[in-house]
PDB file of C-alpha atoms in Angstrom:
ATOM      1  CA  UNK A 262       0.000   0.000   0.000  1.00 56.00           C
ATOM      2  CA  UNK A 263       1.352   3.113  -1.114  1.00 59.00           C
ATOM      3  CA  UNK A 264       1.836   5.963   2.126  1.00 68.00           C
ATOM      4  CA  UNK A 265      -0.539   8.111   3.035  1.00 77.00           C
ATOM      5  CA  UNK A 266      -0.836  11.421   2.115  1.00 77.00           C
ATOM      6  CA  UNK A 267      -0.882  14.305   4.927  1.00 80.00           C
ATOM      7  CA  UNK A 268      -4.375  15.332   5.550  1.00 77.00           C
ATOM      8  CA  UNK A 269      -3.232  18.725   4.176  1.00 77.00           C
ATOM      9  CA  UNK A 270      -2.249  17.047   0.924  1.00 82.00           C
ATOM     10  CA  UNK A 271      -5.716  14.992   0.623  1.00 84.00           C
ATOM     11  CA  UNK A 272      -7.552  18.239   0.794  1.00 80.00           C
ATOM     12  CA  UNK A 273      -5.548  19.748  -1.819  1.00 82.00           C
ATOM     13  CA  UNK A 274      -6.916  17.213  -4.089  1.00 87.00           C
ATOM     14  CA  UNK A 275     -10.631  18.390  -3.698  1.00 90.00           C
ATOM     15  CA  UNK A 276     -10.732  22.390  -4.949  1.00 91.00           C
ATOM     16  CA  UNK A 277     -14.507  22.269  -3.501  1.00 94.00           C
ATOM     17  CA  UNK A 278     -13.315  20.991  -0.003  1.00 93.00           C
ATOM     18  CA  UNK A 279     -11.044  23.710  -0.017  1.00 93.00           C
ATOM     19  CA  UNK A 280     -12.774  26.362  -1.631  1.00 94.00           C
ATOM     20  CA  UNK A 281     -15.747  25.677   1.222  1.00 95.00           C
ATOM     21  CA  UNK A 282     -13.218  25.638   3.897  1.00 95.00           C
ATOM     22  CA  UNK A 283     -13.047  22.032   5.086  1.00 96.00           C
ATOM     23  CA  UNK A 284     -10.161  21.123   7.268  1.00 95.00           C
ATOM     24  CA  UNK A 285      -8.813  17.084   7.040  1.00 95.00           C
ATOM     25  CA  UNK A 286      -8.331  16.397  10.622  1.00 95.00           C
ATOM     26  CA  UNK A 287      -7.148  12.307  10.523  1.00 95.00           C
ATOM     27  CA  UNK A 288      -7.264  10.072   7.382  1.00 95.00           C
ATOM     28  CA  UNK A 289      -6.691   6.215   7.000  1.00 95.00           C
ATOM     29  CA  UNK A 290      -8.075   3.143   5.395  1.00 96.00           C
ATOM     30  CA  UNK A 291      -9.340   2.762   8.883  1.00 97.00           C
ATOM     31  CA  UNK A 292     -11.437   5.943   8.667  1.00 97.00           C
ATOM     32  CA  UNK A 293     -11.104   9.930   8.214  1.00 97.00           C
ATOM     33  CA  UNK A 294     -12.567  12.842   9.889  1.00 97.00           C
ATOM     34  CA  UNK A 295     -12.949  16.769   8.862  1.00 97.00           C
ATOM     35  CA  UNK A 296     -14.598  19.712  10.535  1.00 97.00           C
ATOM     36  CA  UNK A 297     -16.386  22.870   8.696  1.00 98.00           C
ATOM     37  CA  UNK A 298     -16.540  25.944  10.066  1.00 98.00           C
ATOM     38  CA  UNK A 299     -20.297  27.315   9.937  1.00 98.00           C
ATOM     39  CA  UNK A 300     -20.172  31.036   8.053  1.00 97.00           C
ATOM     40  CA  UNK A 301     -22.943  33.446   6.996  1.00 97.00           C
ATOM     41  CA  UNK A 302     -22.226  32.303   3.411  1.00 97.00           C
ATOM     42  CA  UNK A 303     -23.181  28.309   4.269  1.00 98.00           C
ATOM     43  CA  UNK A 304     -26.345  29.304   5.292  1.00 98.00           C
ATOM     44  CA  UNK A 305     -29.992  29.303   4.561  1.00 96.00           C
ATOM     45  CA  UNK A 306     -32.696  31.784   6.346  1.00 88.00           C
ATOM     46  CA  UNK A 307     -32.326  32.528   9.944  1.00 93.00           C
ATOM     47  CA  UNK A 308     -28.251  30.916   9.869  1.00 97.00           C
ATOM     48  CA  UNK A 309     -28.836  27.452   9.830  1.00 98.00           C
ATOM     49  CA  UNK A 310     -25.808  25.936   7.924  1.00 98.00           C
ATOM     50  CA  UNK A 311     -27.645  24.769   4.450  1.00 98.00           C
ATOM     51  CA  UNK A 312     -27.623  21.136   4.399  1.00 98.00           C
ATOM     52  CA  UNK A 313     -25.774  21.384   1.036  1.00 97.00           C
ATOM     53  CA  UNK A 314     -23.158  22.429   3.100  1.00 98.00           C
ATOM     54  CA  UNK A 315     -23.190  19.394   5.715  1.00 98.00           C
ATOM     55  CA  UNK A 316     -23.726  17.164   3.054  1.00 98.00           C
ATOM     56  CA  UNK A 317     -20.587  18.353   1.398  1.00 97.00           C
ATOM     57  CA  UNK A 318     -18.741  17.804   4.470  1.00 98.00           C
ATOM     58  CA  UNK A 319     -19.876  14.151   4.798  1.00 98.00           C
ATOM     59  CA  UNK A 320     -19.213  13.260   0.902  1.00 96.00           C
ATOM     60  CA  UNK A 321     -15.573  14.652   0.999  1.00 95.00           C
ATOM     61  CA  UNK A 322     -14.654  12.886   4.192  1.00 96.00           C
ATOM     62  CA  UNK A 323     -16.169   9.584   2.960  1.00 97.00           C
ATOM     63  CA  UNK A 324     -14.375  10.133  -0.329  1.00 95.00           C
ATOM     64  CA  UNK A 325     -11.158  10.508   1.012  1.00 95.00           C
ATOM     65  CA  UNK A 326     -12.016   7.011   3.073  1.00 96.00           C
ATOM     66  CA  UNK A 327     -12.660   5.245   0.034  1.00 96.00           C
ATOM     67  CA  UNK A 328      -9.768   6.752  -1.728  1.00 94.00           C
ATOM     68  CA  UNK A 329      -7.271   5.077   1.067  1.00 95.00           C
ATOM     69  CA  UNK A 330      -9.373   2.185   0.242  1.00 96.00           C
ATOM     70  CA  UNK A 331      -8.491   1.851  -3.285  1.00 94.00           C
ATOM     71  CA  UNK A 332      -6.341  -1.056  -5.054  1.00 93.00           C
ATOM     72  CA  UNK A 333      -3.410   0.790  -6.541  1.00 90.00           C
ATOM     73  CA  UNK A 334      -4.033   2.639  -9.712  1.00 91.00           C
ATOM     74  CA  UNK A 335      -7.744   3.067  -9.101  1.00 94.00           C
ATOM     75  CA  UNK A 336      -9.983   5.960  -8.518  1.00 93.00           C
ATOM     76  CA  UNK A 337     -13.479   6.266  -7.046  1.00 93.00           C
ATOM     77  CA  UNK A 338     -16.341   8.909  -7.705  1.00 93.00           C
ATOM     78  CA  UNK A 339     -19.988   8.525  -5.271  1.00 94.00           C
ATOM     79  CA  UNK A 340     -22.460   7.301  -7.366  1.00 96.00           C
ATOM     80  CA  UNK A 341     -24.864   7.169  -4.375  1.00 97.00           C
ATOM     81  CA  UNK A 342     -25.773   9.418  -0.804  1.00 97.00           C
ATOM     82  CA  UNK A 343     -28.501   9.200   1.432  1.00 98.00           C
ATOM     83  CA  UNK A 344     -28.528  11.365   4.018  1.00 98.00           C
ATOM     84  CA  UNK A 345     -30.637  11.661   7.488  1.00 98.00           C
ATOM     85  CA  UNK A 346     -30.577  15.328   8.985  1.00 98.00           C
ATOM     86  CA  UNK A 347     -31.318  15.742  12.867  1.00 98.00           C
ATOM     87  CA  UNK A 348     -30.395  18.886  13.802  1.00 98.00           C
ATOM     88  CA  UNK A 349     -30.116  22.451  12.900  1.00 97.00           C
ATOM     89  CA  UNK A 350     -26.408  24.033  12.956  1.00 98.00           C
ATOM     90  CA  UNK A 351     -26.272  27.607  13.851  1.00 97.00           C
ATOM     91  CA  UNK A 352     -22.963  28.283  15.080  1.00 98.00           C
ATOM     92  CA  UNK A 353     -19.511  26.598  15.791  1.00 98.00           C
ATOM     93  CA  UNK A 354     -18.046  24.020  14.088  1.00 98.00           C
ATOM     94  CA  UNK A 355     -19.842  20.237  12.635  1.00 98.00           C
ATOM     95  CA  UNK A 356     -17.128  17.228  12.381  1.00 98.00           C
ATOM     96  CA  UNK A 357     -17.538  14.625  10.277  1.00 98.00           C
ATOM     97  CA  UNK A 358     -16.050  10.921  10.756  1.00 98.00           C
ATOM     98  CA  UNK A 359     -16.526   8.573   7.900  1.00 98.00           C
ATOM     99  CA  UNK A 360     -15.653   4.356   8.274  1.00 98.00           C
ATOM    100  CA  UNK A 361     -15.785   2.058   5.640  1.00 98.00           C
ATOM    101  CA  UNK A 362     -18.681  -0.381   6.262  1.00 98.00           C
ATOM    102  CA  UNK A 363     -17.765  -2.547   2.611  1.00 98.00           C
ATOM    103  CA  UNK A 364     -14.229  -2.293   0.878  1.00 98.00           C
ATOM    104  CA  UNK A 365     -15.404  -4.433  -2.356  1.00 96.00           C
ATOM    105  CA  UNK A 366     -13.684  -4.630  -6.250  1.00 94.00           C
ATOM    106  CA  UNK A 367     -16.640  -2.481  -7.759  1.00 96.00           C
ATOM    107  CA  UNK A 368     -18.135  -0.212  -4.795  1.00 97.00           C
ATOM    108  CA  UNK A 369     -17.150   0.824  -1.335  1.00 98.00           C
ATOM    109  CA  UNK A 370     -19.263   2.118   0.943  1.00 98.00           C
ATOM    110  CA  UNK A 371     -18.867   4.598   3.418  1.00 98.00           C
ATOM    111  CA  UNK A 372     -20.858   5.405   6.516  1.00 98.00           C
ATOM    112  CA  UNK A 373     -20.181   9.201   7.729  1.00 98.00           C
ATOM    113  CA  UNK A 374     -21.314  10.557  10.795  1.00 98.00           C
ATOM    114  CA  UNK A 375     -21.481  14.516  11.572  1.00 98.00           C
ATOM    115  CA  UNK A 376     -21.363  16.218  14.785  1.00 98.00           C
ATOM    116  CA  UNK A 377     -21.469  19.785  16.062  1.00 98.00           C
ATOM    117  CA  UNK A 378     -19.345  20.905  18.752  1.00 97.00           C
ATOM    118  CA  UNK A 379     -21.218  19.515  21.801  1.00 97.00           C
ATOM    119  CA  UNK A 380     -20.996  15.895  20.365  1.00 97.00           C
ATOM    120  CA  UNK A 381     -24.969  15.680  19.175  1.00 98.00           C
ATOM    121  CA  UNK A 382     -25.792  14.161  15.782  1.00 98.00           C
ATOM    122  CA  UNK A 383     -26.434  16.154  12.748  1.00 98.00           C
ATOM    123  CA  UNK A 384     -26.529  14.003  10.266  1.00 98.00           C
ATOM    124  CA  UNK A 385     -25.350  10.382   8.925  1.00 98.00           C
ATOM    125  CA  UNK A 386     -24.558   9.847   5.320  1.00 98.00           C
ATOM    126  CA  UNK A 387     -23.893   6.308   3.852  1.00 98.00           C
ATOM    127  CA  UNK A 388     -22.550   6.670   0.489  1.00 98.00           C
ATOM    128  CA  UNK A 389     -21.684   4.344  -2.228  1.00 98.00           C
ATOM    129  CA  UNK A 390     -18.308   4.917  -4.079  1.00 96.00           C
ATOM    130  CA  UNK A 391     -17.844   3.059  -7.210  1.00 96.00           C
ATOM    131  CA  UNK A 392     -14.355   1.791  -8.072  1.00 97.00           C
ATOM    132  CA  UNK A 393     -12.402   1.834 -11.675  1.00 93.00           C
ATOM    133  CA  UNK A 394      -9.758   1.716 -12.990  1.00 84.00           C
ATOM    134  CA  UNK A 395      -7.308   5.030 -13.536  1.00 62.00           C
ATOM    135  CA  UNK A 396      -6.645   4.951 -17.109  1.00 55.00           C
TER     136      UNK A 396
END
């Protein structure tokens, strides 16, 4: 297995991560986890943090799980999300922690849980990441 990247490095490879402000906090094949800041700008009416935004969170973390998951000289892309919402975010920070539930030859899927800052669920995304070949 080739080494893994810093979480710095993973992020880099995601310009929407980035551009939204996600921070990589821990990544392995074992499971990754990334907080978002919330901001005026992620926000729908009254500042709740649009669930665009959460979603976002959860898909990047759970891609960069599968990606640690690949065979070498493979890539992955989520062909499918479902997403439960529980809570509304209005300030702080949400983490997300995303653990492989299947590493397969085809798919992996990825269960991702988010947080806020007193530990309460927000959401849980499982997503389905299909595997292929790089070239």
């Amino acid at each position: 297995m080739p080494p893994i990247p810093e979480p710095a490095a993973l992020a880099q490879l995601m310009p929407f991560a980035v551009e939204l402000g996600i921070e990589i906090e821990q990544a392995s094949p074992e499971g990754a986890a990334a907080r978002l800041a919330w901001a005026p700008e992620l926000c729908t009416g009254a500042g709740i943090m649009h669930g665009g935004a959460i979603l976002s969170l959860a898909d990047s973390v759970g891609a960069i799980c599968a990606f640690l998951n690949l065979p070498e000289g493979a890539a992955t892309t989520t062909i499918e999300t479902k997403t439960n919402f529980f809570r509304a975010v209005r300030k702080g920070h949400i983490r997300a922690t995303a653990r492989p539930l299947h590493v397969g030859r085809t798919v992996i899927v990825v269960q991702t849980q988010v947080e806020d800052d007193d530990e309460r669920p927000v959401a849980q995304t499982t997503q389905t990441q299909a595997v292929f070949s790089g070239g």
